[in-house]
XYZ file of C-alpha atoms in Angstrom:
354
model
C 106.003 49.191 82.396
C 105.827 49.536 86.256
C 103.001 47.769 88.028
C 100.494 49.937 88.994
C 99.210 49.296 93.035
C 95.412 49.567 93.167
C 95.443 50.012 97.190
C 97.745 53.027 96.482
C 94.851 54.675 94.123
C 92.651 53.686 97.101
C 94.706 55.604 99.573
C 95.339 58.613 97.686
C 91.170 58.943 96.603
C 90.268 58.168 99.960
C 92.582 60.390 101.411
C 91.922 63.665 99.009
C 87.758 62.801 99.609
C 87.833 62.874 103.042
C 89.964 66.137 103.315
C 86.897 67.537 101.000
C 83.993 66.475 103.206
C 85.768 67.321 106.496
C 86.203 71.019 104.783
C 82.568 70.733 103.211
C 81.180 70.151 107.025
C 83.765 72.927 108.519
C 82.839 75.394 106.008
C 78.925 74.816 106.119
C 79.028 75.203 110.157
C 81.648 78.224 109.894
C 79.865 79.993 107.235
C 76.269 79.608 109.421
C 75.252 77.330 106.484
C 74.411 74.265 108.227
C 75.626 72.610 111.241
C 74.365 69.387 110.280
C 77.789 67.742 109.618
C 78.763 68.383 113.351
C 75.720 67.403 114.813
C 75.353 64.009 112.778
C 77.567 60.787 112.152
C 79.395 63.120 109.655
C 80.867 65.194 112.821
C 83.552 61.559 113.912
C 85.100 62.748 110.234
C 86.306 66.698 111.695
C 88.436 65.105 114.211
C 90.039 62.882 111.338
C 92.187 65.525 109.653
C 95.627 64.925 110.833
C 95.343 60.997 110.273
C 94.511 61.864 106.498
C 97.693 63.775 106.650
C 99.375 60.611 107.847
C 97.779 58.429 104.728
C 99.383 61.358 102.604
C 102.634 61.189 103.840
C 102.740 57.246 104.010
C 101.535 57.278 100.278
C 104.137 59.771 99.024
C 106.944 57.554 100.585
C 105.434 54.576 98.863
C 105.079 55.762 95.523
C 108.495 57.230 95.377
C 109.889 53.958 96.795
C 107.765 52.106 93.957
C 109.643 53.905 91.478
C 113.264 53.653 92.633
C 113.365 50.753 95.658
C 113.930 48.176 93.109
C 116.692 49.957 91.128
C 120.315 49.024 91.027
C 122.463 52.167 91.692
C 122.216 55.353 93.057
C 119.597 58.242 92.120
C 120.074 60.418 88.895
C 119.795 63.477 91.118
C 118.894 65.613 87.742
C 116.346 63.390 86.306
C 114.900 62.805 89.658
C 114.404 66.236 90.095
C 112.965 66.914 86.617
C 110.203 64.500 87.802
C 109.400 65.628 91.023
C 109.322 69.453 89.031
C 107.062 68.114 86.538
C 104.570 65.960 88.964
C 104.102 69.033 91.120
C 104.781 72.627 89.277
C 103.132 72.803 86.267
C 99.352 71.740 87.598
C 100.156 74.044 90.735
C 101.262 76.968 88.587
C 98.011 76.705 85.956
C 95.767 76.158 88.639
C 97.350 79.334 90.453
C 97.273 81.500 87.429
C 93.647 80.587 86.856
C 92.521 81.422 90.060
C 94.298 84.722 90.385
C 92.986 86.052 86.819
C 89.422 85.142 87.685
C 89.625 86.956 90.928
C 91.923 89.763 89.923
C 88.968 90.438 87.000
C 86.007 89.927 89.666
C 87.920 92.697 92.197
C 89.057 94.835 89.514
C 92.390 95.196 90.945
C 95.656 92.926 91.342
C 95.548 90.348 93.966
C 98.258 90.558 96.948
C 99.279 94.183 95.420
C 100.037 95.215 99.166
C 102.626 92.746 99.086
C 106.311 93.053 97.999
C 106.838 91.213 94.302
C 109.690 89.083 95.833
C 107.188 86.920 98.028
C 105.844 85.602 94.604
C 109.192 83.406 94.930
C 107.701 81.517 97.707
C 104.376 81.006 95.202
C 106.601 79.915 92.136
C 108.554 77.326 94.261
C 104.881 76.229 95.788
C 106.154 77.024 99.465
C 103.979 80.156 99.910
C 101.211 78.064 101.935
C 103.685 76.424 104.502
C 105.634 79.394 105.184
C 102.306 81.399 105.435
C 102.767 81.117 109.443
C 105.904 82.942 109.484
C 105.825 85.697 106.694
C 102.412 87.069 104.811
C 102.840 85.419 101.346
C 100.586 85.702 97.967
C 98.923 82.392 99.072
C 95.704 80.957 97.632
C 96.106 76.984 96.696
C 97.775 74.255 97.928
C 97.819 74.853 101.720
C 100.986 73.830 103.818
C 101.188 70.448 102.552
C 103.109 71.263 99.085
C 106.383 72.927 100.764
C 106.248 70.294 103.317
C 106.013 67.444 100.940
C 108.547 68.833 98.780
C 111.044 68.937 101.602
C 110.258 65.065 102.213
C 111.113 64.839 98.291
C 114.510 66.158 98.936
C 115.309 64.050 101.602
C 113.834 60.836 99.762
C 117.226 59.770 98.183
C 118.948 59.839 101.478
C 116.554 57.837 103.222
C 116.932 55.214 99.893
C 120.433 55.124 100.856
C 120.281 54.484 104.334
C 117.607 51.536 103.359
C 119.902 49.890 101.030
C 122.719 49.507 104.055
C 119.536 48.335 106.502
C 115.956 49.090 106.499
C 116.362 49.005 110.158
C 118.874 51.524 109.794
C 116.760 53.774 107.833
C 113.675 53.361 110.277
C 115.470 54.167 113.222
C 117.055 57.295 111.893
C 113.845 58.304 110.801
C 112.636 57.879 114.220
C 115.438 59.669 116.012
C 114.799 62.708 113.573
C 111.388 62.902 114.023
C 111.608 63.137 117.532
C 113.635 66.111 117.702
C 110.822 68.687 116.603
C 108.723 67.042 119.666
C 111.574 68.458 121.770
C 112.209 71.597 119.636
C 108.510 72.765 119.324
C 108.024 74.268 115.940
C 105.024 76.139 117.628
C 108.136 78.776 118.694
C 108.026 79.643 115.042
C 104.465 79.843 114.612
C 104.204 76.443 112.902
C 102.662 73.188 114.000
C 104.192 70.078 114.761
C 102.106 68.384 112.231
C 103.612 70.350 109.424
C 106.981 69.431 110.474
C 108.684 67.454 107.499
C 111.317 66.283 110.439
C 107.871 64.847 112.806
C 106.555 63.512 109.881
C 109.774 61.797 108.790
C 109.030 58.149 110.229
C 105.511 57.813 108.621
C 107.398 58.958 105.203
C 109.882 55.846 105.606
C 107.383 53.795 106.659
C 105.054 54.061 103.307
C 108.866 53.452 101.863
C 109.613 50.047 104.126
C 105.789 49.295 103.819
C 105.542 49.222 99.533
C 108.648 47.184 99.348
C 107.517 44.352 101.760
C 103.914 44.578 101.130
C 103.402 45.417 97.417
C 100.442 43.394 96.968
C 99.200 44.313 100.349
C 98.901 42.629 103.934
C 97.475 39.266 104.235
C 94.080 38.803 106.063
C 95.771 38.029 109.227
C 97.691 41.216 109.580
C 95.289 43.246 108.205
C 92.445 41.866 111.178
C 95.174 42.436 113.415
C 95.914 46.205 112.002
C 92.225 46.635 112.471
C 92.265 45.466 116.198
C 94.890 47.675 117.097
C 93.250 50.608 114.973
C 90.009 49.905 117.394
C 92.394 49.913 120.492
C 94.027 53.462 119.601
C 90.815 54.957 119.014
C 89.908 54.007 122.716
C 92.978 55.661 124.153
C 92.188 58.937 125.315
C 94.124 61.710 123.925
C 97.050 63.060 125.842
C 100.843 63.923 125.821
C 100.821 61.331 123.146
C 98.277 62.677 121.314
C 100.954 63.136 118.112
C 102.631 59.273 118.019
C 99.092 58.274 118.081
C 97.630 59.926 115.247
C 100.418 58.771 113.481
C 100.258 55.474 114.767
C 96.479 55.425 113.521
C 97.315 56.813 110.078
C 99.942 54.125 109.320
C 97.282 51.493 110.312
C 94.891 52.708 108.387
C 97.352 52.480 105.253
C 97.594 48.880 106.038
C 94.056 48.172 106.592
C 93.510 49.601 103.203
C 95.862 47.638 101.600
C 94.019 44.601 102.793
C 90.640 45.443 102.319
C 91.605 46.671 98.897
C 92.524 43.131 97.773
C 88.812 42.554 97.391
C 87.940 45.625 95.915
C 90.109 45.064 93.196
C 88.320 42.309 91.898
C 85.511 44.680 90.741
C 86.556 45.986 87.033
C 84.123 49.267 87.951
C 85.568 49.644 91.215
C 88.987 49.728 89.633
C 88.266 52.144 86.871
C 86.470 54.334 89.777
C 89.707 54.867 91.814
C 92.055 54.914 88.945
C 89.672 57.892 87.490
C 89.752 59.681 91.065
C 93.446 59.154 91.690
C 94.424 60.514 88.436
C 92.821 63.758 88.855
C 93.124 63.752 92.874
C 96.081 66.821 92.808
C 94.013 68.677 90.967
C 91.130 68.457 92.980
C 93.502 69.107 95.807
C 94.757 72.283 94.561
C 91.474 73.462 93.782
C 88.922 72.574 96.602
C 90.238 74.973 99.436
C 89.969 78.175 97.908
C 86.692 76.946 96.372
C 85.125 76.314 99.547
C 86.357 79.437 101.103
C 85.104 81.897 98.252
C 82.169 79.850 97.399
C 80.812 78.876 100.706
C 80.103 82.160 102.133
C 78.863 83.950 98.822
C 76.719 81.123 96.868
C 76.637 78.287 99.643
C 72.962 76.619 100.126
C 71.524 75.738 103.230
C 69.879 72.272 103.300
C 66.762 71.387 105.053
C 67.962 68.039 106.392
C 70.579 65.712 106.489
C 69.755 63.818 103.458
C 69.736 67.674 101.586
C 73.305 68.223 103.360
C 74.775 64.764 102.353
C 73.821 65.013 98.512
C 75.083 68.671 98.400
C 78.228 67.652 99.550
C 78.405 64.890 96.763
C 77.506 67.295 94.307
C 80.129 69.752 95.280
C 82.865 67.064 95.625
C 81.756 65.810 91.989
C 82.282 69.448 91.050
C 85.493 69.624 92.528
C 86.847 66.348 90.937
C 85.621 67.700 87.601
C 87.398 71.047 87.671
C 90.663 68.862 88.842
C 90.061 66.599 85.769
C 89.959 69.954 83.258
C 93.118 71.388 84.981
C 95.098 68.102 84.945
C 94.045 67.759 81.093
C 94.786 71.450 80.483
C 97.956 71.050 82.097
C 98.956 67.707 80.153
C 98.465 69.597 76.823
C 100.346 72.647 78.009
C 103.375 70.267 79.250
C 103.848 68.618 76.075
C 102.891 71.214 73.815
C 104.938 73.986 75.218
C 107.745 71.925 77.002
C 108.112 69.933 74.557
C 107.992 67.018 77.229
C 106.315 64.171 78.161
C 104.255 64.830 81.513
C 106.343 62.705 83.947
C 103.166 61.067 85.737
C 100.397 58.866 84.824
C 97.488 61.389 85.316
C 99.234 64.133 83.205
C 100.147 61.712 80.739
C 96.647 60.284 80.658
C 95.281 63.992 80.615
C 97.831 64.993 77.482
C 96.970 61.934 75.205
C 93.193 61.628 76.052
């Protein structure tokens, strides 16, 4: 059985939770419920969304490399595609259909009835959020990240081939490719530089390289050095270099978390907490954004003080993870019962067997 890397669970859990908290702060302010998230110390989190993206990208590269990096021979494309398919699409489809049915019943008519039927292809392939700036799609969940990460998954075997020739070659090619969108300006297509798979390829390759050399995390000396570099980068004012600065901050946070996770791992309760939140983080990710956008303007509460604001946010975060758990468990049962295959990822396997 493949060794489970604790700091990857921590990165995944921290990143998803931060995304939820950031959107909670923003939605509370946008819908006029409370500006405490902006006015308090929590406001510093609102600008960290791009750093969280970097964590996700590096994590994705590391997770794939953990599976395939030490295997001999080339990747079997059919098996690779099947595992990626099962890890992404069943839970995505179940969540989308559940929300679509609920909202259709509430509205009394079909959602997106004004769109041509063929555009559901973009949703079926999970590219609807990524393509939304270019063409209107029946997008509800997953944001831009799913289509973005699927493209990186397709590029992974090529990067792995380069790594086996030379890790330096892989990083060099990834760096050069990442420079292209900076010059081309994806904004011409109505897209952000941060949602360009090419622009984030270096961070993805960093995750691949990191897990091969620091499977157990970095040493204390390396962790302290990374933390000091983080402080220096946060003190650096933004400018034309803001994109590489944010990418570097994300990669350094990844490094620091791998270090501090060594101490956290010694506590059994902490291990169980991060394992659980990691297992059900994808379900929480798929659900949270639509829930925030739908729930806040209709049923959101107005906290009277900062403590109520924090407790309300914690309650909503726990609820989102709870729904993520239920969706993941349901998907695991369907994958095993309907498709007659064993779920490919541990979170789905746990859901199917529990």
